[in-house]
Amino acid sequence: MELKANHPDTPAQIPLSAAALESDGFKRIAELSELEPHGQFSKWVDDHDLLVYRYEGVLKVLSNVCPHFGGPVGYHKLNEGKFVCLWHNYEFLAKDGSCLTNKHLGLRDYEVRELDGEIWVKLVENTSKT
Amino acid sequence: MATLRSECSLEMDCPKEVVIWNYYDHEHVVGTHYKHYNFLRILAEKEGWCLVERFYKLPIIQLRTSSLGFMFLENPNLIRSIQYGKLGIIFDQEIHLQDLGPDRCKVTSIYKMKVWGIFMIFQGLFQKVTTKWFMNTWDEDAPMRIRRWKVWKLGFRNFEGIEYINHRTTKPDESARSSYPLQLPVPKTPERPPGSGYRRLFSKSVEVGY
């Protein structure tokens, strides 16, 4: 069983298991192979549109919903460290989801883990309803 | 004078108000339609009308050209778009919208161009080019409209996003939205610098997709 923690706050020596991830609120959303051939993909999971990609070797997940008008941020392949939303060319840094076009906007990031070739994401961090 | 004419019609899985939003969202032509449009400038705009200059490449004949277009909402079911192009050619487009239910509508686009009678020999080419244009832009607009309707129903707010995503909370059990309120003009990203128009960022891209 491959053990890998991908979140910078998670020490690498803490073992992961599917049961532990589930109890911690993570959900299996895809396989690592889905990153090919572009190094990224987007997918709707429980009404969250997730943009999954590798940045400087680290697996990351951002919201794929552009806060401008809701367009797909990950439609174009990541280029020069930036995503460009298809609809209106809003630019976002892959490093942290911050918006270059409007500094007041940004993309929410998700906690992510890799386990046995699968990608797990925590969709909800605050369990109180809006 | 004679009239070159063609008509194209398709159905959409969204309310007609989302289609109207799409037509009045001028910025998206250099985003969503980056393969066809390279630049646009909004010269004037108020509520249901606008005057826009667009630069684009026509399909089939691959002609790069531009036109000055006046668009207005004649009634809630009809958008009129009159474009004045090169050589003094006036291109008249009617976009008819028909409700087919709460989540569905029909879009019929009628293209007309007045020409000297001898130019009626180009009716076939006119029909080919306009139909190709309609289908090309439809293929790009349809997923945009469907997605816009989807995120809207999930509670999306312009320049904010979706609350339960941003606040990392549980999604509400039921959607509070069942209709799309039309707001014209469509809010825009400020031009930088003012008056400079909107330019596409690139003409080619590796598309990962929706």
Tab-separated table of C-alpha atoms in Angstrom:
chain	number	residue	atom	x	y	z
A	1	MET	CA	0.000	0.000	0.000
A	2	GLU	CA	1.516	3.257	-1.128
A	3	LEU	CA	1.452	5.811	1.589
A	4	LYS	CA	1.758	9.409	0.588
A	5	ALA	CA	0.653	12.622	2.191
A	6	ASN	CA	0.371	15.478	-0.220
A	7	HIS	CA	-0.741	18.301	1.992
A	8	PRO	CA	2.130	20.474	3.264
A	9	ASP	CA	0.678	20.362	6.786
A	10	THR	CA	0.618	16.560	6.903
A	11	PRO	CA	3.864	14.911	8.054
A	12	ALA	CA	4.939	12.231	5.565
A	13	GLN	CA	5.349	9.560	8.248
A	14	ILE	CA	1.658	9.529	9.214
A	15	PRO	CA	0.191	6.444	7.499
A	16	LEU	CA	-2.890	6.899	5.370
A	17	SER	CA	-5.669	4.462	4.700
A	18	ALA	CA	-8.929	4.760	2.839
A	19	ALA	CA	-10.854	4.350	6.082
A	20	ALA	CA	-8.828	7.060	7.787
A	21	LEU	CA	-9.315	9.413	4.859
A	22	GLU	CA	-13.040	8.797	4.784
A	23	SER	CA	-13.401	9.371	8.491
A	24	ASP	CA	-11.491	12.611	8.059
A	25	GLY	CA	-13.978	13.819	5.473
A	26	PHE	CA	-12.039	12.982	2.305
A	27	LYS	CA	-13.707	11.548	-0.768
A	28	ARG	CA	-12.105	9.501	-3.511
A	29	ILE	CA	-12.614	11.494	-6.695
A	30	ALA	CA	-10.323	10.074	-9.381
A	31	GLU	CA	-7.279	8.038	-10.287
A	32	LEU	CA	-3.854	9.579	-10.784
A	33	SER	CA	-3.900	8.283	-14.352
A	34	GLU	CA	-6.630	10.817	-15.167
A	35	LEU	CA	-3.970	13.514	-15.004
A	36	GLU	CA	-2.658	12.246	-18.317
A	37	PRO	CA	-2.034	13.419	-20.964
A	38	HIS	CA	-2.303	17.104	-19.998
A	39	GLY	CA	-1.116	16.973	-16.391
A	40	GLN	CA	-4.503	18.279	-15.291
A	41	PHE	CA	-8.203	17.543	-15.472
A	42	SER	CA	-11.465	18.932	-14.121
A	43	LYS	CA	-14.397	17.009	-12.758
A	44	TRP	CA	-17.721	17.680	-11.054
A	45	VAL	CA	-18.029	15.850	-7.723
A	46	ASP	CA	-21.064	16.450	-5.510
A	47	ASP	CA	-21.650	19.882	-7.124
A	48	HIS	CA	-18.018	20.913	-6.722
A	49	ASP	CA	-16.177	21.499	-9.985
A	50	LEU	CA	-12.611	20.462	-9.168
A	51	LEU	CA	-9.472	21.396	-11.084
A	52	VAL	CA	-6.770	18.802	-10.362
A	53	TYR	CA	-3.173	19.318	-11.508
A	54	ARG	CA	0.475	19.018	-10.540
A	55	TYR	CA	2.426	22.164	-9.829
A	56	GLU	CA	6.176	21.806	-9.271
A	57	GLY	CA	5.613	18.121	-8.564
A	58	VAL	CA	2.918	18.662	-5.954
A	59	LEU	CA	-0.645	17.518	-6.517
A	60	LYS	CA	-3.067	20.405	-6.091
A	61	VAL	CA	-6.803	20.969	-6.338
A	62	LEU	CA	-8.540	24.284	-6.913
A	63	SER	CA	-12.133	25.187	-7.583
A	64	ASN	CA	-12.649	25.146	-11.363
A	65	VAL	CA	-15.459	27.728	-11.105
A	66	CYS	CA	-14.223	31.158	-12.120
A	67	PRO	CA	-15.542	33.676	-9.548
A	68	HIS	CA	-16.114	36.210	-12.360
A	69	PHE	CA	-19.040	34.566	-14.196
A	70	GLY	CA	-18.599	30.858	-13.454
A	71	GLY	CA	-16.486	29.803	-16.419
A	72	PRO	CA	-14.126	26.788	-16.536
A	73	VAL	CA	-10.747	27.892	-15.228
A	74	GLY	CA	-8.980	24.703	-16.313
A	75	TYR	CA	-10.292	24.607	-19.888
A	76	HIS	CA	-6.891	25.562	-21.332
A	77	LYS	CA	-3.777	23.667	-20.335
A	78	LEU	CA	-1.688	25.266	-17.600
A	79	ASN	CA	0.872	27.551	-19.220
A	80	GLU	CA	3.723	29.517	-17.658
A	81	GLY	CA	2.318	28.889	-14.193
A	82	LYS	CA	-1.123	30.283	-15.039
A	83	PHE	CA	-4.614	29.079	-15.794
A	84	VAL	CA	-6.741	31.212	-18.147
A	85	CYS	CA	-10.505	30.919	-17.858
A	86	LEU	CA	-12.037	30.129	-21.231
A	87	TRP	CA	-14.942	32.570	-21.105
A	88	HIS	CA	-13.287	35.937	-20.376
A	89	ASN	CA	-9.548	35.257	-20.066
A	90	TYR	CA	-9.327	35.753	-16.313
A	91	GLU	CA	-5.872	34.591	-15.228
A	92	PHE	CA	-5.096	32.628	-12.064
A	93	LEU	CA	-1.796	31.513	-10.603
A	94	ALA	CA	-1.442	27.752	-10.322
A	95	LYS	CA	0.712	28.302	-7.241
A	96	ASP	CA	-2.175	29.451	-5.055
A	97	GLY	CA	-5.262	30.248	-7.178
A	98	SER	CA	-4.865	34.011	-6.809
A	99	CYS	CA	-6.347	36.081	-9.639
A	100	LEU	CA	-4.092	38.295	-11.756
A	101	THR	CA	-7.016	39.970	-13.551
A	102	ASN	CA	-8.869	41.068	-10.410
A	103	LYS	CA	-6.905	41.018	-7.167
A	104	HIS	CA	-10.117	40.766	-5.138
A	105	LEU	CA	-10.940	37.384	-6.616
A	106	GLY	CA	-9.313	33.986	-6.186
A	107	LEU	CA	-9.952	30.262	-6.382
A	108	ARG	CA	-10.683	28.187	-3.316
A	109	ASP	CA	-8.135	25.403	-2.732
A	110	TYR	CA	-9.016	21.901	-1.521
A	111	GLU	CA	-7.052	19.542	0.723
A	112	VAL	CA	-5.851	16.594	-1.332
A	113	ARG	CA	-4.238	13.235	-0.642
A	114	GLU	CA	-2.804	10.493	-2.862
A	115	LEU	CA	-3.355	6.872	-1.854
A	116	ASP	CA	-2.639	3.785	-3.945
A	117	GLY	CA	-2.829	5.718	-7.209
A	118	GLU	CA	-6.062	7.411	-6.253
A	119	ILE	CA	-6.872	11.035	-5.523
A	120	TRP	CA	-8.818	11.979	-2.409
A	121	VAL	CA	-10.219	15.443	-1.802
A	122	LYS	CA	-11.885	17.078	1.173
A	123	LEU	CA	-14.901	18.923	-0.195
A	124	VAL	CA	-16.264	20.241	3.097
A	125	GLU	CA	-14.076	21.684	5.833
A	126	ASN	CA	-16.693	23.587	7.760
A	127	THR	CA	-19.590	21.261	8.490
A	128	SER	CA	-22.026	24.012	9.478
A	129	LYS	CA	-24.432	24.740	6.608
A	130	THR	CA	-24.463	28.122	4.862
B	1	MET	CA	-32.077	44.839	-54.835
B	2	ALA	CA	-32.419	41.228	-53.708
B	3	THR	CA	-31.867	39.532	-50.354
B	4	LEU	CA	-29.506	36.722	-49.534
B	5	ARG	CA	-31.087	34.729	-46.712
B	6	SER	CA	-30.412	31.750	-44.489
B	7	GLU	CA	-31.985	30.348	-41.348
B	8	CYS	CA	-30.570	28.119	-38.594
B	9	SER	CA	-32.377	26.745	-35.582
B	10	LEU	CA	-31.455	24.641	-32.539
B	11	GLU	CA	-32.760	23.971	-29.038
B	12	MET	CA	-30.952	24.721	-25.767
B	13	ASP	CA	-31.184	23.173	-22.300
B	14	CYS	CA	-31.489	26.492	-20.524
B	15	PRO	CA	-33.967	29.407	-20.260
B	16	LYS	CA	-33.918	31.940	-23.095
B	17	GLU	CA	-32.727	34.615	-20.620
B	18	VAL	CA	-29.398	32.766	-20.364
B	19	VAL	CA	-29.124	32.869	-24.165
B	20	ILE	CA	-29.773	36.622	-24.121
B	21	TRP	CA	-27.092	37.028	-21.420
B	22	ASN	CA	-24.712	35.131	-23.685
B	23	TYR	CA	-25.405	37.426	-26.663
B	24	TYR	CA	-24.946	40.564	-24.569
B	25	ASP	CA	-21.807	39.292	-22.848
B	26	HIS	CA	-19.507	41.003	-25.359
B	27	GLU	CA	-16.268	40.088	-23.631
B	28	HIS	CA	-16.756	36.398	-24.171
B	29	VAL	CA	-16.206	36.639	-27.939
B	30	VAL	CA	-12.439	37.007	-27.381
B	31	GLY	CA	-12.544	34.262	-24.737
B	32	THR	CA	-15.008	31.520	-25.608
B	33	HIS	CA	-14.691	32.302	-29.347
B	34	TYR	CA	-10.944	33.001	-29.315
B	35	LYS	CA	-10.467	30.930	-32.465
B	36	HIS	CA	-12.660	33.331	-34.468
B	37	TYR	CA	-12.509	36.771	-32.811
B	38	ASN	CA	-9.297	38.585	-31.961
B	39	PHE	CA	-10.549	41.975	-30.784
B	40	LEU	CA	-13.658	43.893	-29.854
B	41	ARG	CA	-14.483	47.366	-28.729
B	42	ILE	CA	-17.723	48.485	-27.075
B	43	LEU	CA	-18.439	51.956	-28.432
B	44	ALA	CA	-21.719	52.547	-26.623
B	45	GLU	CA	-24.092	50.523	-24.530
B	46	LYS	CA	-27.219	51.041	-22.487
B	47	GLU	CA	-29.770	48.564	-21.150
B	48	GLY	CA	-31.036	46.598	-24.146
B	49	TRP	CA	-28.867	48.082	-26.929
B	50	CYS	CA	-25.185	48.299	-27.785
B	51	LEU	CA	-22.815	49.422	-30.533
B	52	VAL	CA	-19.797	47.135	-30.831
B	53	GLU	CA	-16.910	46.858	-33.247
B	54	ARG	CA	-15.699	43.283	-33.737
B	55	PHE	CA	-12.697	41.826	-35.559
B	56	TYR	CA	-12.912	38.199	-36.642
B	57	LYS	CA	-12.209	35.586	-39.302
B	58	LEU	CA	-15.039	34.137	-41.391
B	59	PRO	CA	-15.229	30.355	-41.857
B	60	ILE	CA	-14.857	28.609	-45.216
B	61	ILE	CA	-13.565	31.685	-47.072
B	62	GLN	CA	-11.099	32.340	-44.189
B	63	LEU	CA	-11.428	36.078	-44.602
B	64	ARG	CA	-10.254	38.245	-41.720
B	65	THR	CA	-12.556	41.237	-41.428
B	66	SER	CA	-14.374	43.514	-39.037
B	67	SER	CA	-17.797	45.044	-38.640
B	68	LEU	CA	-19.604	47.664	-36.649
B	69	GLY	CA	-22.661	46.100	-35.042
B	70	PHE	CA	-25.749	47.593	-33.466
B	71	MET	CA	-27.703	45.132	-31.373
B	72	PHE	CA	-30.976	45.683	-29.554
B	73	LEU	CA	-33.657	43.705	-27.789
B	74	GLU	CA	-36.759	44.375	-29.872
B	75	ASN	CA	-38.875	42.374	-27.427
B	76	PRO	CA	-38.140	39.625	-24.824
B	77	ASN	CA	-38.188	37.035	-27.623
B	78	LEU	CA	-36.254	38.843	-30.364
B	79	ILE	CA	-32.716	40.204	-30.599
B	80	ARG	CA	-31.850	42.237	-33.684
B	81	SER	CA	-28.245	42.613	-34.751
B	82	ILE	CA	-27.336	44.862	-37.679
B	83	GLN	CA	-23.727	44.830	-38.766
B	84	TYR	CA	-22.073	47.239	-41.133
B	85	GLY	CA	-19.082	45.590	-42.722
B	86	LYS	CA	-16.446	46.229	-45.278
B	87	LEU	CA	-17.506	47.529	-48.710
B	88	GLY	CA	-20.663	48.995	-47.207
B	89	ILE	CA	-22.342	45.623	-46.793
B	90	ILE	CA	-25.133	45.528	-44.208
B	91	PHE	CA	-25.692	42.189	-42.513
B	92	ASP	CA	-29.037	41.844	-40.748
B	93	GLN	CA	-29.497	39.110	-38.143
B	94	GLU	CA	-32.662	38.242	-36.259
B	95	ILE	CA	-32.367	35.968	-33.235
B	96	HIS	CA	-35.745	34.547	-32.313
B	97	LEU	CA	-36.104	32.971	-28.870
B	98	GLN	CA	-38.903	30.659	-27.877
B	99	ASP	CA	-39.585	29.221	-24.407
B	100	LEU	CA	-40.007	25.456	-24.455
B	101	GLY	CA	-40.312	25.030	-20.692
B	102	PRO	CA	-38.451	26.202	-17.575
B	103	ASP	CA	-35.126	24.704	-18.673
B	104	ARG	CA	-35.371	24.731	-22.418
B	105	CYS	CA	-35.652	27.154	-25.302
B	106	LYS	CA	-35.356	27.289	-29.074
B	107	VAL	CA	-32.998	29.678	-30.844
B	108	THR	CA	-33.629	30.560	-34.480
B	109	SER	CA	-31.143	32.781	-36.249
B	110	ILE	CA	-32.151	34.404	-39.558
B	111	TYR	CA	-29.381	36.010	-41.593
B	112	LYS	CA	-30.114	38.506	-44.351
B	113	MET	CA	-28.023	40.631	-46.669
B	114	LYS	CA	-29.362	42.995	-49.331
B	115	VAL	CA	-27.383	42.816	-52.575
B	116	TRP	CA	-27.665	43.727	-56.226
B	117	GLY	CA	-29.718	41.083	-58.027
B	118	ILE	CA	-26.703	39.689	-59.858
B	119	PHE	CA	-25.149	38.689	-56.536
B	120	MET	CA	-27.930	36.208	-55.841
B	121	ILE	CA	-25.557	33.698	-57.436
B	122	PHE	CA	-23.855	33.742	-54.038
B	123	GLN	CA	-26.931	32.475	-52.182
B	124	GLY	CA	-25.400	28.997	-51.838
B	125	LEU	CA	-22.114	30.331	-50.480
B	126	PHE	CA	-23.945	32.748	-48.180
B	127	GLN	CA	-25.964	29.895	-46.749
B	128	LYS	CA	-22.838	27.765	-46.294
B	129	VAL	CA	-20.829	30.456	-44.544
B	130	THR	CA	-23.627	31.618	-42.234
B	131	THR	CA	-24.612	28.072	-41.335
B	132	LYS	CA	-20.993	27.174	-40.591
B	133	TRP	CA	-20.652	30.327	-38.503
B	134	PHE	CA	-23.848	29.524	-36.590
B	135	MET	CA	-22.736	25.948	-35.885
B	136	ASN	CA	-19.162	26.879	-34.947
B	137	THR	CA	-20.265	29.523	-32.464
B	138	TRP	CA	-23.117	27.341	-31.243
B	139	ASP	CA	-20.702	24.516	-30.425
B	140	GLU	CA	-18.778	26.990	-28.279
B	141	ASP	CA	-21.749	28.853	-26.789
B	142	ALA	CA	-23.927	25.863	-25.907
B	143	PRO	CA	-21.680	24.449	-23.143
B	144	MET	CA	-21.151	27.991	-21.870
B	145	ARG	CA	-24.883	28.578	-21.548
B	146	ILE	CA	-25.517	25.204	-19.935
B	147	ARG	CA	-22.700	25.725	-17.452
B	148	ARG	CA	-23.842	29.267	-16.652
B	149	TRP	CA	-27.344	27.943	-15.934
B	150	LYS	CA	-25.925	25.118	-13.814
B	151	VAL	CA	-23.705	27.319	-11.613
B	152	TRP	CA	-26.513	29.898	-11.357
B	153	LYS	CA	-28.855	27.279	-9.939
B	154	LEU	CA	-26.121	26.293	-7.457
B	155	GLY	CA	-26.166	29.856	-6.107
B	156	PHE	CA	-23.423	31.541	-8.145
B	157	ARG	CA	-23.018	35.306	-7.715
B	158	ASN	CA	-21.110	37.425	-10.263
B	159	PHE	CA	-17.649	38.469	-9.057
B	160	GLU	CA	-18.050	36.231	-5.973
B	161	GLY	CA	-18.621	32.596	-6.884
B	162	ILE	CA	-20.628	29.914	-5.121
B	163	GLU	CA	-21.011	30.425	-1.370
B	164	TYR	CA	-20.780	26.841	-0.120
B	165	ILE	CA	-17.616	26.328	-2.183
B	166	ASN	CA	-15.952	29.560	-1.078
B	167	HIS	CA	-16.906	29.067	2.581
B	168	ARG	CA	-15.990	25.345	2.495
B	169	THR	CA	-19.360	24.387	3.931
B	170	THR	CA	-21.973	21.784	3.116
B	171	LYS	CA	-24.045	22.470	0.035
B	172	PRO	CA	-27.620	23.538	0.853
B	173	ASP	CA	-30.177	20.783	0.290
B	174	GLU	CA	-32.232	22.570	-2.300
B	175	SER	CA	-31.527	25.240	-4.878
B	176	ALA	CA	-33.216	28.577	-4.224
B	177	ARG	CA	-33.148	29.556	-7.894
B	178	SER	CA	-35.473	28.383	-10.605
B	179	SER	CA	-35.243	31.299	-13.024
B	180	TYR	CA	-32.546	33.512	-14.523
B	181	PRO	CA	-32.992	37.278	-13.970
B	182	LEU	CA	-31.784	39.143	-17.025
B	183	GLN	CA	-29.546	42.112	-16.227
B	184	LEU	CA	-28.611	44.385	-19.130
B	185	PRO	CA	-26.085	45.639	-19.787
B	186	VAL	CA	-24.043	42.665	-18.603
B	187	PRO	CA	-21.439	43.753	-16.004
B	188	LYS	CA	-18.010	44.039	-17.551
B	189	THR	CA	-14.382	43.813	-16.617
B	190	PRO	CA	-12.934	47.347	-16.798
B	191	GLU	CA	-10.857	47.942	-19.917
B	192	ARG	CA	-7.200	48.516	-19.229
B	193	PRO	CA	-6.571	51.262	-20.202
B	194	PRO	CA	-10.131	52.633	-20.662
B	195	GLY	CA	-11.193	52.636	-24.296
B	196	SER	CA	-8.621	50.027	-25.320
B	197	GLY	CA	-11.161	47.302	-25.994
B	198	TYR	CA	-10.824	43.591	-25.316
B	199	ARG	CA	-8.197	41.475	-27.022
B	200	ARG	CA	-7.814	37.730	-27.029
B	201	LEU	CA	-4.769	36.464	-25.152
B	202	PHE	CA	-3.821	33.800	-27.696
B	203	SER	CA	-5.002	32.288	-30.959
B	204	LYS	CA	-3.950	28.728	-30.234
B	205	SER	CA	-4.258	26.596	-27.128
B	206	VAL	CA	-4.041	23.049	-25.855
B	207	GLU	CA	-7.623	22.524	-24.811
B	208	VAL	CA	-8.249	20.202	-21.897
B	209	GLY	CA	-11.974	20.914	-22.110
B	210	TYR	CA	-14.944	21.456	-19.837
